[in-house]
Amino acid sequence: MTVDETDRGREYDIVIVGGGMVGISLALLLNRQALQGSEQRPRRILLVEAQEISLSKGTGYSASFDARSTALSWSSRKIYQLIGVWPELKTQVSEIAQIHVSDRSHMGLTRIDAQEAGVEALGYVVENRWLGSVLHKQLAATDIEVRDAVSIESIRPLAAGMRLSVGGQVIDTRLLVIADGADSSTAKKLGIQTQRHDYNQTGIIANLCLQKSHAGVAYERFTDQGPMALLPLSNFAGRPRSALVWTQPNDVAQTLMSADDQSFLEQLQQRFGHRLGRFQQVGERISYPLALTTSAEQVRRNLVVMGNAAHSLHPVAGQGFNLSLRDAAALADSLAQVANDQLGDLETLERYQQRQAADQCNTVIFSDSLPKLFGISSSAAALGRNAGLVAMDLVPALRNGFARFGMGMATSEAGNQ
Ligand SMILES: Cc1cc2nc3c(=O)[nH]c(=O)nc-3n(C[C@H](O)[C@H](O)[C@H](O)COP(=O)(O)OP(=O)(O)OC[C@H]3O[C@@H](n4cnc5c(N)ncnc54)[C@H](O)[C@@H]3O)c2cc1C
């Protein structure tokens, strides 16, 4: 379908492409500002999602809201409080009371404690499907327009915005936000390059039924083949559960994916140990190839690239979504300060990018270096990292610094708006 250049498209102030965890959260943040009674005309926002979503039931499902669980940081909680979804979300989240970091076969071990850090919880684990259900319900209660199960045929910069052809319809917008995930096909349409570093690792996720209660402890265990995380989940049918993220070299992961449940659990038990007793049962396993991808450009006039489309990180530190949510809050805050006809101004968008640059840089480096540091098996490296873990265990200030970073409090005061 080609777009007639003389047509006037249906007009929006902001179009968000990608209704995943980041796209919807941004839409709700932008909508919150519209509700705060600014003098100007309310902003017309459109969310475009490739998959079908059923908003009316509040049980929408999309690629973003699959069987994974996400560790939300303190900063994410504050942002969800701002947009009013936290009271419902928290009815099915598990608080992280303690993070237990260990290195298999070495003595280094540290515990980071919520009480010691002076916070109610170090983070909150939410199942992505529940997060999706709550966000979709909130979205359905707004004036945000949604077009789902459509694809974008073309995008063209205009003098004062962007023109899109979506499902055969011409759409003009002052600002286009691309949030359609890693290796964004929409960004590619505009010639935006992506840098990709393949970890040659696969992340296997699954929910586990446990013999012993996790007592709110999140386990981060580094092994010579890759890190694993066990995040506390709410009980299911009275049984304690944890969400597993197990990173393995691609070939090992392939074997683990095809193993039967019994053999999978045995291998996991051998790697993790018996801190949670015997693993009783494993749910559906899903695998994700892991790569660090970063977009070469995040802003242009009338354009922002966000979420995984801007930076997709190794999941070991549980930082990718939390960072994107801080980006979304910062963008919404920057846009709240300008008139509708300035939404696409390059200076505004560059200011947003500068504001987030340090947070993005620190989080990308942290998420990239952790699996590398713990993946080195030489004894000198093992000594160094174990000394680090031991030091962290002995020095509260170090531990608190680590905790503050993990909670999204170190580089950003997101949510303070
Ligand atoms: C195993 C694993 C565990 C993780 N755990 C954590 C964690 O604990 N904490 C944390 O902070 N982060 C975590 N992450 C990272 C987190 O999942 C991502 O940061 C998050 O999914 C990014 O969301 P997104 O909306 O940018 O992209 P996506 O989730 O990829 O969503 C993109 C959306 O865009 C849609 N789309 C695609 N193409 C188009 C198109 N052309 N037009 C319209 N729509 C389109 C898709 O259907 C989808 O709905 C984890 C990641 C993995 C792989």
GROMACS .gro file of C-alpha atoms and ligand atoms in nm:
model
  470
    1MET     CA    1   0.000   0.000   0.000
    2THR     CA    2   0.145   0.336  -0.094
    3VAL     CA    3   0.046   0.663   0.064
    4ASP     CA    4  -0.063   0.954  -0.152
    5GLU     CA    5   0.172   1.241  -0.060
    6THR     CA    6  -0.107   1.497  -0.085
    7ASP     CA    7  -0.338   1.314   0.155
    8ARG     CA    8  -0.384   1.455   0.501
    9GLY     CA    9  -0.346   1.171   0.745
   10ARG     CA   10  -0.545   1.110   1.059
   11GLU     CA   11  -0.365   1.332   1.310
   12TYR     CA   12  -0.212   1.240   1.642
   13ASP     CA   13   0.027   1.414   1.878
   14ILE     CA   14   0.212   1.096   1.973
   15VAL     CA   15   0.213   0.754   1.808
   16ILE     CA   16   0.381   0.467   1.994
   17VAL     CA   17   0.470   0.164   1.784
   18GLY     CA   18   0.486  -0.149   2.001
   19GLY     CA   19   0.236  -0.224   2.277
   20GLY     CA   20   0.470  -0.433   2.491
   21MET     CA   21   0.572  -0.368   2.850
   22VAL     CA   22   0.749  -0.045   2.759
   23GLY     CA   23   0.507   0.093   2.497
   24ILE     CA   24   0.200   0.057   2.720
   25SER     CA   25   0.377   0.190   3.028
   26LEU     CA   26   0.488   0.497   2.832
   27ALA     CA   27   0.134   0.549   2.697
   28LEU     CA   28  -0.002   0.541   3.053
   29LEU     CA   29   0.265   0.784   3.174
   30LEU     CA   30   0.181   1.027   2.893
   31ASN     CA   31  -0.188   0.990   2.963
   32ARG     CA   32  -0.136   1.070   3.330
   33GLN     CA   33   0.002   1.408   3.232
   34ALA     CA   34  -0.295   1.477   3.010
   35LEU     CA   35  -0.514   1.410   3.312
   36GLN     CA   36  -0.320   1.655   3.524
   37GLY     CA   37  -0.520   1.935   3.367
   38SER     CA   38  -0.270   2.117   3.146
   39GLU     CA   39  -0.415   2.426   2.979
   40GLN     CA   40  -0.356   2.301   2.630
   41ARG     CA   41  -0.562   2.067   2.414
   42PRO     CA   42  -0.539   1.708   2.543
   43ARG     CA   43  -0.285   1.503   2.358
   44ARG     CA   44  -0.408   1.249   2.111
   45ILE     CA   45  -0.212   0.931   2.160
   46LEU     CA   46  -0.221   0.620   1.943
   47LEU     CA   47  -0.065   0.285   2.034
   48VAL     CA   48   0.004   0.047   1.745
   49GLU     CA   49   0.064  -0.320   1.828
   50ALA     CA   50   0.139  -0.595   1.576
   51GLN     CA   51  -0.035  -0.865   1.777
   52GLU     CA   52  -0.396  -0.888   1.876
   53ILE     CA   53  -0.476  -0.766   2.228
   54SER     CA   54  -0.811  -0.798   2.403
   55LEU     CA   55  -0.831  -0.485   2.614
   56SER     CA   56  -1.190  -0.522   2.722
   57LYS     CA   57  -1.118  -0.836   2.921
   58GLY     CA   58  -0.800  -0.698   3.070
   59THR     CA   59  -0.634  -1.024   2.983
   60GLY     CA   60  -0.435  -0.909   2.687
   61TYR     CA   61  -0.146  -1.120   2.575
   62SER     CA   62   0.145  -1.011   2.362
   63ALA     CA   63   0.505  -1.110   2.306
   64SER     CA   64   0.610  -0.888   2.596
   65PHE     CA   65   0.371  -1.055   2.839
   66ASP     CA   66   0.475  -1.417   2.804
   67ALA     CA   67   0.559  -1.678   3.069
   68ARG     CA   68   0.853  -1.478   3.207
   69SER     CA   69   0.863  -1.303   3.539
   70THR     CA   70   1.021  -0.963   3.589
   71ALA     CA   71   1.204  -0.830   3.892
   72LEU     CA   72   1.075  -0.476   3.930
   73SER     CA   73   1.304  -0.231   4.104
   74TRP     CA   74   1.207   0.030   4.361
   75SER     CA   75   1.212   0.296   4.088
   76SER     CA   76   0.967   0.088   3.880
   77ARG     CA   77   0.735   0.056   4.176
   78LYS     CA   78   0.735   0.435   4.215
   79ILE     CA   79   0.654   0.479   3.848
   80TYR     CA   80   0.366   0.230   3.866
   81GLN     CA   81   0.238   0.412   4.172
   82LEU     CA   82   0.237   0.732   3.966
   83ILE     CA   83   0.022   0.581   3.695
   84GLY     CA   84  -0.209   0.423   3.946
   85VAL     CA   85  -0.158   0.054   3.869
   86TRP     CA   86   0.048  -0.038   4.175
   87PRO     CA   87  -0.242  -0.116   4.415
   88GLU     CA   88  -0.373  -0.383   4.177
   89LEU     CA   89  -0.031  -0.501   4.061
   90LYS     CA   90   0.095  -0.558   4.413
   91THR     CA   91  -0.182  -0.806   4.494
   92GLN     CA   92   0.018  -1.062   4.297
   93VAL     CA   93   0.382  -0.963   4.337
   94SER     CA   94   0.645  -1.118   4.562
   95GLU     CA   95   0.867  -0.892   4.764
   96ILE     CA   96   1.241  -0.953   4.749
   97ALA     CA   97   1.354  -0.941   5.111
   98GLN     CA   98   1.708  -1.056   5.043
   99ILE     CA   99   1.939  -1.117   4.747
  100HIS     CA  100   2.177  -1.405   4.790
  101VAL     CA  101   2.473  -1.391   4.549
  102SER     CA  102   2.706  -1.691   4.523
  103ASP     CA  103   2.973  -1.837   4.298
  104ARG     CA  104   2.944  -2.215   4.252
  105SER     CA  105   3.248  -2.411   4.375
  106HIS     CA  106   3.396  -2.103   4.543
  107MET     CA  107   3.347  -1.962   4.889
  108GLY     CA  108   3.256  -1.604   4.788
  109LEU     CA  109   2.904  -1.524   4.887
  110THR     CA  110   2.713  -1.216   4.982
  111ARG     CA  111   2.367  -1.133   5.104
  112ILE     CA  112   2.197  -0.803   5.041
  113ASP     CA  113   1.920  -0.736   5.284
  114ALA     CA  114   1.620  -0.504   5.251
  115GLN     CA  115   1.625  -0.419   5.620
  116GLU     CA  116   1.994  -0.332   5.608
  117ALA     CA  117   1.937  -0.117   5.298
  118GLY     CA  118   1.656   0.056   5.488
  119VAL     CA  119   1.380  -0.026   5.238
  120GLU     CA  120   1.059  -0.225   5.252
  121ALA     CA  121   1.184  -0.458   4.973
  122LEU     CA  122   1.480  -0.479   4.736
  123GLY     CA  123   1.245  -0.537   4.446
  124TYR     CA  124   0.921  -0.703   4.347
  125VAL     CA  125   0.878  -1.007   4.126
  126VAL     CA  126   0.579  -0.998   3.896
  127GLU     CA  127   0.470  -1.254   3.639
  128ASN     CA  128   0.463  -1.085   3.302
  129ARG     CA  129   0.112  -1.212   3.230
  130TRP     CA  130  -0.020  -1.043   3.543
  131LEU     CA  131   0.167  -0.723   3.458
  132GLY     CA  132   0.014  -0.736   3.108
  133SER     CA  133  -0.333  -0.796   3.244
  134VAL     CA  134  -0.311  -0.498   3.483
  135LEU     CA  135  -0.160  -0.262   3.222
  136HIS     CA  136  -0.415  -0.361   2.957
  137LYS     CA  137  -0.702  -0.301   3.200
  138GLN     CA  138  -0.571   0.045   3.282
  139LEU     CA  139  -0.519   0.121   2.913
  140ALA     CA  140  -0.879   0.025   2.837
  141ALA     CA  141  -0.993   0.287   3.090
  142THR     CA  142  -0.816   0.573   2.906
  143ASP     CA  143  -0.876   0.771   2.587
  144ILE     CA  144  -0.561   0.631   2.431
  145GLU     CA  145  -0.649   0.486   2.092
  146VAL     CA  146  -0.520   0.139   2.016
  147ARG     CA  147  -0.474  -0.030   1.680
  148ASP     CA  148  -0.375  -0.392   1.721
  149ALA     CA  149  -0.304  -0.676   1.480
  150VAL     CA  150  -0.177  -0.432   1.218
  151SER     CA  151   0.156  -0.373   1.055
  152ILE     CA  152   0.330  -0.057   0.944
  153GLU     CA  153   0.371  -0.045   0.570
  154SER     CA  154   0.576   0.274   0.546
  155ILE     CA  155   0.711   0.571   0.743
  156ARG     CA  156   0.816   0.905   0.601
  157PRO     CA  157   0.945   1.217   0.779
  158LEU     CA  158   0.728   1.528   0.717
  159ALA     CA  159   0.826   1.891   0.778
  160ALA     CA  160   0.661   1.883   1.123
  161GLY     CA  161   0.619   1.519   1.208
  162MET     CA  162   0.605   1.170   1.068
  163ARG     CA  163   0.364   1.008   0.825
  164LEU     CA  164   0.287   0.641   0.864
  165SER     CA  165   0.083   0.397   0.666
  166VAL     CA  166  -0.072   0.157   0.920
  167GLY     CA  167  -0.300  -0.120   0.803
  168GLY     CA  168  -0.379   0.083   0.492
  169GLN     CA  169  -0.458   0.401   0.686
  170VAL     CA  170  -0.255   0.722   0.662
  171ILE     CA  171  -0.151   0.856   1.002
  172ASP     CA  172   0.035   1.179   1.079
  173THR     CA  173   0.200   1.237   1.413
  174ARG     CA  174   0.412   1.510   1.568
  175LEU     CA  175   0.614   1.250   1.758
  176LEU     CA  176   0.675   0.885   1.676
  177VAL     CA  177   0.801   0.659   1.956
  178ILE     CA  178   0.945   0.327   1.842
  179ALA     CA  179   0.907   0.060   2.115
  180ASP     CA  180   0.869  -0.256   1.909
  181GLY     CA  181   1.146  -0.459   2.073
  182ALA     CA  182   1.503  -0.563   1.997
  183ASP     CA  183   1.613  -0.553   1.633
  184SER     CA  184   1.328  -0.312   1.569
  185SER     CA  185   1.185  -0.350   1.220
  186THR     CA  186   1.034  -0.001   1.247
  187ALA     CA  187   1.372   0.159   1.324
  188LYS     CA  188   1.519  -0.030   1.028
  189LYS     CA  189   1.258   0.129   0.801
  190LEU     CA  190   1.412   0.465   0.896
  191GLY     CA  191   1.768   0.346   0.839
  192ILE     CA  192   1.856   0.336   1.209
  193GLN     CA  193   2.140   0.090   1.265
  194THR     CA  194   2.161  -0.157   1.554
  195GLN     CA  195   2.484  -0.273   1.718
  196ARG     CA  196   2.465  -0.634   1.827
  197HIS     CA  197   2.695  -0.835   2.051
  198ASP     CA  198   2.597  -1.200   2.067
  199TYR     CA  199   2.666  -1.368   2.402
  200ASN     CA  200   2.637  -1.714   2.240
  201GLN     CA  201   2.424  -1.794   2.541
  202THR     CA  202   2.060  -1.885   2.585
  203GLY     CA  203   1.839  -1.793   2.878
  204ILE     CA  204   1.602  -2.071   2.983
  205ILE     CA  205   1.305  -1.962   3.190
  206ALA     CA  206   1.062  -2.180   3.383
  207ASN     CA  207   0.862  -2.173   3.703
  208LEU     CA  208   0.967  -2.421   3.972
  209CYS     CA  209   0.772  -2.573   4.260
  210LEU     CA  210   0.993  -2.589   4.567
  211GLN     CA  211   1.016  -2.817   4.867
  212LYS     CA  212   1.107  -2.529   5.102
  213SER     CA  213   0.974  -2.175   5.114
  214HIS     CA  214   1.197  -1.919   4.943
  215ALA     CA  215   1.123  -1.674   5.227
  216GLY     CA  216   1.149  -1.382   4.986
  217VAL     CA  217   1.508  -1.461   4.889
  218ALA     CA  218   1.621  -1.404   4.529
  219TYR     CA  219   1.918  -1.626   4.443
  220GLU     CA  220   2.179  -1.513   4.193
  221ARG     CA  221   2.424  -1.797   4.137
  222PHE     CA  222   2.724  -1.779   3.908
  223THR     CA  223   2.853  -2.103   3.762
  224ASP     CA  224   3.133  -2.172   3.515
  225GLN     CA  225   2.873  -2.221   3.241
  226GLY     CA  226   2.670  -1.911   3.312
  227PRO     CA  227   2.461  -1.738   3.577
  228MET     CA  228   2.128  -1.853   3.711
  229ALA     CA  229   1.866  -1.659   3.902
  230LEU     CA  230   1.580  -1.791   4.110
  231LEU     CA  231   1.330  -1.521   4.189
  232PRO     CA  232   1.063  -1.561   4.459
  233LEU     CA  233   0.706  -1.600   4.327
  234SER     CA  234   0.376  -1.605   4.510
  235ASN     CA  235   0.254  -1.952   4.614
  236PHE     CA  236   0.047  -2.150   4.368
  237ALA     CA  237  -0.214  -2.387   4.514
  238GLY     CA  238  -0.036  -2.349   4.847
  239ARG     CA  239   0.301  -2.452   4.706
  240PRO     CA  240   0.608  -2.227   4.714
  241ARG     CA  241   0.744  -2.131   4.372
  242SER     CA  242   1.041  -1.953   4.219
  243ALA     CA  243   1.098  -1.823   3.868
  244LEU     CA  244   1.415  -1.959   3.711
  245VAL     CA  245   1.634  -1.777   3.459
  246TRP     CA  246   1.919  -2.012   3.368
  247THR     CA  247   2.185  -1.890   3.130
  248GLN     CA  248   2.381  -2.156   2.945
  249PRO     CA  249   2.600  -2.182   2.634
  250ASN     CA  250   2.373  -2.235   2.332
  251ASP     CA  251   2.455  -2.605   2.282
  252VAL     CA  252   2.407  -2.695   2.650
  253ALA     CA  253   2.081  -2.499   2.657
  254GLN     CA  254   1.956  -2.693   2.357
  255THR     CA  255   2.019  -3.022   2.539
  256LEU     CA  256   1.850  -2.890   2.854
  257MET     CA  257   1.549  -2.775   2.655
  258SER     CA  258   1.500  -3.121   2.508
  259ALA     CA  259   1.560  -3.309   2.837
  260ASP     CA  260   1.257  -3.451   3.016
  261ASP     CA  261   1.141  -3.274   3.333
  262GLN     CA  262   1.308  -3.521   3.567
  263SER     CA  263   1.647  -3.495   3.403
  264PHE     CA  264   1.618  -3.115   3.375
  265LEU     CA  265   1.545  -3.086   3.747
  266GLU     CA  266   1.833  -3.317   3.836
  267GLN     CA  267   2.081  -3.108   3.637
  268LEU     CA  268   1.944  -2.789   3.785
  269GLN     CA  269   1.962  -2.929   4.136
  270GLN     CA  270   2.323  -3.026   4.082
  271ARG     CA  271   2.411  -2.671   3.972
  272PHE     CA  272   2.202  -2.485   4.229
  273GLY     CA  273   2.236  -2.708   4.535
  274HIS     CA  274   1.976  -2.774   4.805
  275ARG     CA  275   1.914  -2.433   4.964
  276LEU     CA  276   1.550  -2.462   4.863
  277GLY     CA  277   1.526  -2.835   4.926
  278ARG     CA  278   1.447  -3.064   4.633
  279PHE     CA  279   1.291  -2.904   4.327
  280GLN     CA  280   0.950  -3.068   4.302
  281GLN     CA  281   0.821  -2.973   3.959
  282VAL     CA  282   0.908  -2.757   3.659
  283GLY     CA  283   0.657  -2.572   3.440
  284GLU     CA  284   0.682  -2.487   3.072
  285ARG     CA  285   1.040  -2.406   2.962
  286ILE     CA  286   1.101  -2.124   2.715
  287SER     CA  287   1.439  -2.023   2.574
  288TYR     CA  288   1.569  -1.681   2.469
  289PRO     CA  289   1.889  -1.628   2.268
  290LEU     CA  290   2.088  -1.359   2.451
  291ALA     CA  291   2.253  -1.059   2.290
  292LEU     CA  292   2.332  -0.701   2.382
  293THR     CA  293   2.172  -0.483   2.118
  294THR     CA  294   2.188  -0.107   2.116
  295SER     CA  295   2.041   0.135   1.870
  296ALA     CA  296   2.295   0.367   1.706
  297GLU     CA  297   2.046   0.655   1.741
  298GLN     CA  298   1.778   0.710   2.003
  299VAL     CA  299   1.643   1.047   1.898
  300ARG     CA  300   1.586   1.234   1.579
  301ARG     CA  301   1.354   1.523   1.511
  302ASN     CA  302   0.999   1.389   1.573
  303LEU     CA  303   1.135   1.048   1.673
  304VAL     CA  304   1.240   0.854   1.985
  305VAL     CA  305   1.355   0.493   2.007
  306MET     CA  306   1.273   0.327   2.342
  307GLY     CA  307   1.280   0.002   2.538
  308ASN     CA  308   1.444  -0.304   2.385
  309ALA     CA  309   1.447  -0.122   2.051
  310ALA     CA  310   1.696   0.121   2.210
  311HIS     CA  311   1.886  -0.120   2.438
  312SER     CA  312   1.827  -0.488   2.498
  313LEU     CA  313   2.043  -0.626   2.780
  314HIS     CA  314   2.159  -0.956   2.927
  315PRO     CA  315   1.888  -1.053   3.178
  316VAL     CA  316   2.127  -1.161   3.454
  317ALA     CA  317   2.102  -0.840   3.651
  318GLY     CA  318   1.728  -0.794   3.589
  319GLN     CA  319   1.780  -0.438   3.470
  320GLY     CA  320   1.650  -0.411   3.112
  321PHE     CA  321   1.287  -0.330   3.176
  322ASN     CA  322   1.359  -0.123   3.487
  323LEU     CA  323   1.595   0.096   3.287
  324SER     CA  324   1.338   0.135   3.008
  325LEU     CA  325   1.072   0.234   3.256
  326ARG     CA  326   1.301   0.505   3.395
  327ASP     CA  327   1.359   0.619   3.034
  328ALA     CA  328   0.983   0.629   2.978
  329ALA     CA  329   0.925   0.833   3.295
  330ALA     CA  330   1.199   1.077   3.193
  331LEU     CA  331   1.059   1.115   2.841
  332ALA     CA  332   0.706   1.170   2.970
  333ASP     CA  333   0.842   1.430   3.211
  334SER     CA  334   1.034   1.612   2.935
  335LEU     CA  335   0.730   1.614   2.705
  336ALA     CA  336   0.507   1.746   2.984
  337GLN     CA  337   0.709   2.066   2.979
  338VAL     CA  338   0.648   2.155   2.614
  339ALA     CA  339   0.350   2.267   2.410
  340ASN     CA  340   0.187   2.019   2.172
  341ASP     CA  341   0.346   2.177   1.865
  342GLN     CA  342   0.692   2.131   2.019
  343LEU     CA  343   0.660   1.761   2.096
  344GLY     CA  344   0.897   1.666   1.816
  345ASP     CA  345   1.155   1.942   1.872
  346LEU     CA  346   1.502   1.799   1.855
  347GLU     CA  347   1.624   2.007   2.153
  348THR     CA  348   1.351   1.860   2.378
  349LEU     CA  349   1.430   1.506   2.268
  350GLU     CA  350   1.805   1.557   2.301
  351ARG     CA  351   1.753   1.694   2.652
  352TYR     CA  352   1.568   1.374   2.737
  353GLN     CA  353   1.851   1.165   2.596
  354GLN     CA  354   2.116   1.360   2.787
  355ARG     CA  355   1.916   1.321   3.106
  356GLN     CA  356   1.913   0.941   3.066
  357ALA     CA  357   2.261   0.895   2.918
  358ALA     CA  358   2.447   0.819   3.244
  359ASP     CA  359   2.177   0.582   3.371
  360GLN     CA  360   2.172   0.396   3.038
  361CYS     CA  361   2.550   0.379   3.015
  362ASN     CA  362   2.596   0.250   3.375
  363THR     CA  363   2.318  -0.005   3.343
  364VAL     CA  364   2.439  -0.137   3.007
  365ILE     CA  365   2.796  -0.172   3.140
  366PHE     CA  366   2.679  -0.338   3.461
  367SER     CA  367   2.453  -0.588   3.280
  368ASP     CA  368   2.721  -0.664   3.023
  369SER     CA  369   3.013  -0.705   3.263
  370LEU     CA  370   2.846  -0.921   3.526
  371PRO     CA  371   2.809  -1.237   3.311
  372LYS     CA  372   3.156  -1.180   3.164
  373LEU     CA  373   3.323  -1.137   3.502
  374PHE     CA  374   3.160  -1.445   3.644
  375GLY     CA  375   3.203  -1.642   3.323
  376ILE     CA  376   3.585  -1.635   3.347
  377SER     CA  377   3.705  -1.960   3.497
  378SER     CA  378   4.075  -1.879   3.554
  379SER     CA  379   4.173  -1.908   3.919
  380ALA     CA  380   4.300  -1.546   3.931
  381ALA     CA  381   3.965  -1.418   3.809
  382ALA     CA  382   3.783  -1.650   4.047
  383LEU     CA  383   3.996  -1.519   4.333
  384GLY     CA  384   3.920  -1.159   4.235
  385ARG     CA  385   3.547  -1.199   4.211
  386ASN     CA  386   3.527  -1.406   4.526
  387ALA     CA  387   3.730  -1.144   4.708
  388GLY     CA  388   3.474  -0.896   4.576
  389LEU     CA  389   3.182  -1.100   4.704
  390VAL     CA  390   3.350  -1.156   5.039
  391ALA     CA  391   3.432  -0.785   5.065
  392MET     CA  392   3.071  -0.700   4.985
  393ASP     CA  393   2.960  -0.932   5.257
  394LEU     CA  394   3.191  -0.764   5.507
  395VAL     CA  395   3.144  -0.401   5.406
  396PRO     CA  396   2.786  -0.275   5.442
  397ALA     CA  397   2.857   0.038   5.232
  398LEU     CA  398   2.958  -0.175   4.932
  399ARG     CA  399   2.652  -0.390   4.972
  400ASN     CA  400   2.428  -0.088   5.002
  401GLY     CA  401   2.582   0.063   4.688
  402PHE     CA  402   2.506  -0.259   4.500
  403ALA     CA  403   2.155  -0.268   4.643
  404ARG     CA  404   2.087   0.094   4.548
  405PHE     CA  405   2.203   0.026   4.194
  406GLY     CA  406   1.982  -0.282   4.164
  407MET     CA  407   1.685  -0.088   4.295
  408GLY     CA  408   1.733   0.178   4.029
  409MET     CA  409   1.816   0.442   4.288
  410ALA     CA  410   2.184   0.493   4.213
  411THR     CA  411   2.175   0.701   3.900
  412SER     CA  412   1.820   0.812   3.869
  413GLU     CA  413   1.563   0.975   4.083
  414ALA     CA  414   1.296   0.847   3.846
  415GLY     CA  415   0.951   0.876   3.974
  416ASN     CA  416   1.017   1.197   4.158
  417GLN     CA  417   0.803   1.395   3.921
  418LIG     C1  418   1.467  -1.422   3.023
  418LIG     C2  419   1.451  -1.274   3.046
  418LIG     C3  420   1.431  -1.227   3.176
  418LIG     C4  421   1.420  -1.090   3.200
  418LIG     N1  422   1.404  -1.045   3.328
  418LIG     C5  423   1.401  -0.913   3.354
  418LIG     C6  424   1.390  -0.864   3.487
  418LIG     O1  425   1.380  -0.940   3.583
  418LIG     N2  426   1.390  -0.729   3.507
  418LIG     C7  427   1.401  -0.640   3.403
  418LIG     O2  428   1.403  -0.519   3.427
  418LIG     N3  429   1.408  -0.684   3.275
  418LIG     C8  430   1.409  -0.817   3.248
  418LIG     N4  431   1.416  -0.861   3.119
  418LIG     C9  432   1.414  -0.762   3.008
  418LIG    C10  433   1.270  -0.728   2.968
  418LIG     O3  434   1.199  -0.843   2.936
  418LIG    C11  435   1.272  -0.632   2.849
  418LIG     O4  436   1.341  -0.516   2.890
  418LIG    C12  437   1.131  -0.593   2.804
  418LIG     O5  438   1.063  -0.704   2.754
  418LIG    C13  439   1.138  -0.486   2.694
  418LIG     O6  440   1.007  -0.453   2.659
  418LIG     P1  441   0.974  -0.381   2.520
  418LIG     O7  442   0.832  -0.342   2.531
  418LIG     O8  443   1.076  -0.279   2.489
  418LIG     O9  444   0.996  -0.494   2.409
  418LIG     P2  445   0.916  -0.628   2.382
  418LIG    O10  446   0.889  -0.695   2.511
  418LIG    O11  447   0.994  -0.705   2.281
  418LIG    O12  448   0.779  -0.580   2.318
  418LIG    C14  449   0.771  -0.526   2.189
  418LIG    C15  450   0.627  -0.521   2.145
  418LIG    O13  451   0.621  -0.463   2.014
  418LIG    C16  452   0.540  -0.545   1.929
  418LIG     N5  453   0.587  -0.528   1.791
  418LIG    C17  454   0.695  -0.586   1.731
  418LIG     N6  455   0.708  -0.540   1.604
  418LIG    C18  456   0.607  -0.451   1.583
  418LIG    C19  457   0.568  -0.370   1.475
  418LIG     N7  458   0.636  -0.369   1.360
  418LIG     N8  459   0.459  -0.292   1.487
  418LIG    C20  460   0.388  -0.289   1.605
  418LIG     N9  461   0.423  -0.364   1.712
  418LIG    C21  462   0.530  -0.443   1.703
  418LIG    C22  463   0.554  -0.686   1.984
  418LIG    O14  464   0.443  -0.766   1.949
  418LIG    C23  465   0.560  -0.658   2.135
  418LIG    O15  466   0.432  -0.651   2.193
  418LIG    C24  467   1.428  -0.998   3.092
  418LIG    C25  468   1.446  -1.046   2.961
  418LIG    C26  469   1.457  -1.182   2.939
  418LIG    C27  470   1.478  -1.232   2.798
   0.00000   0.00000   0.00000
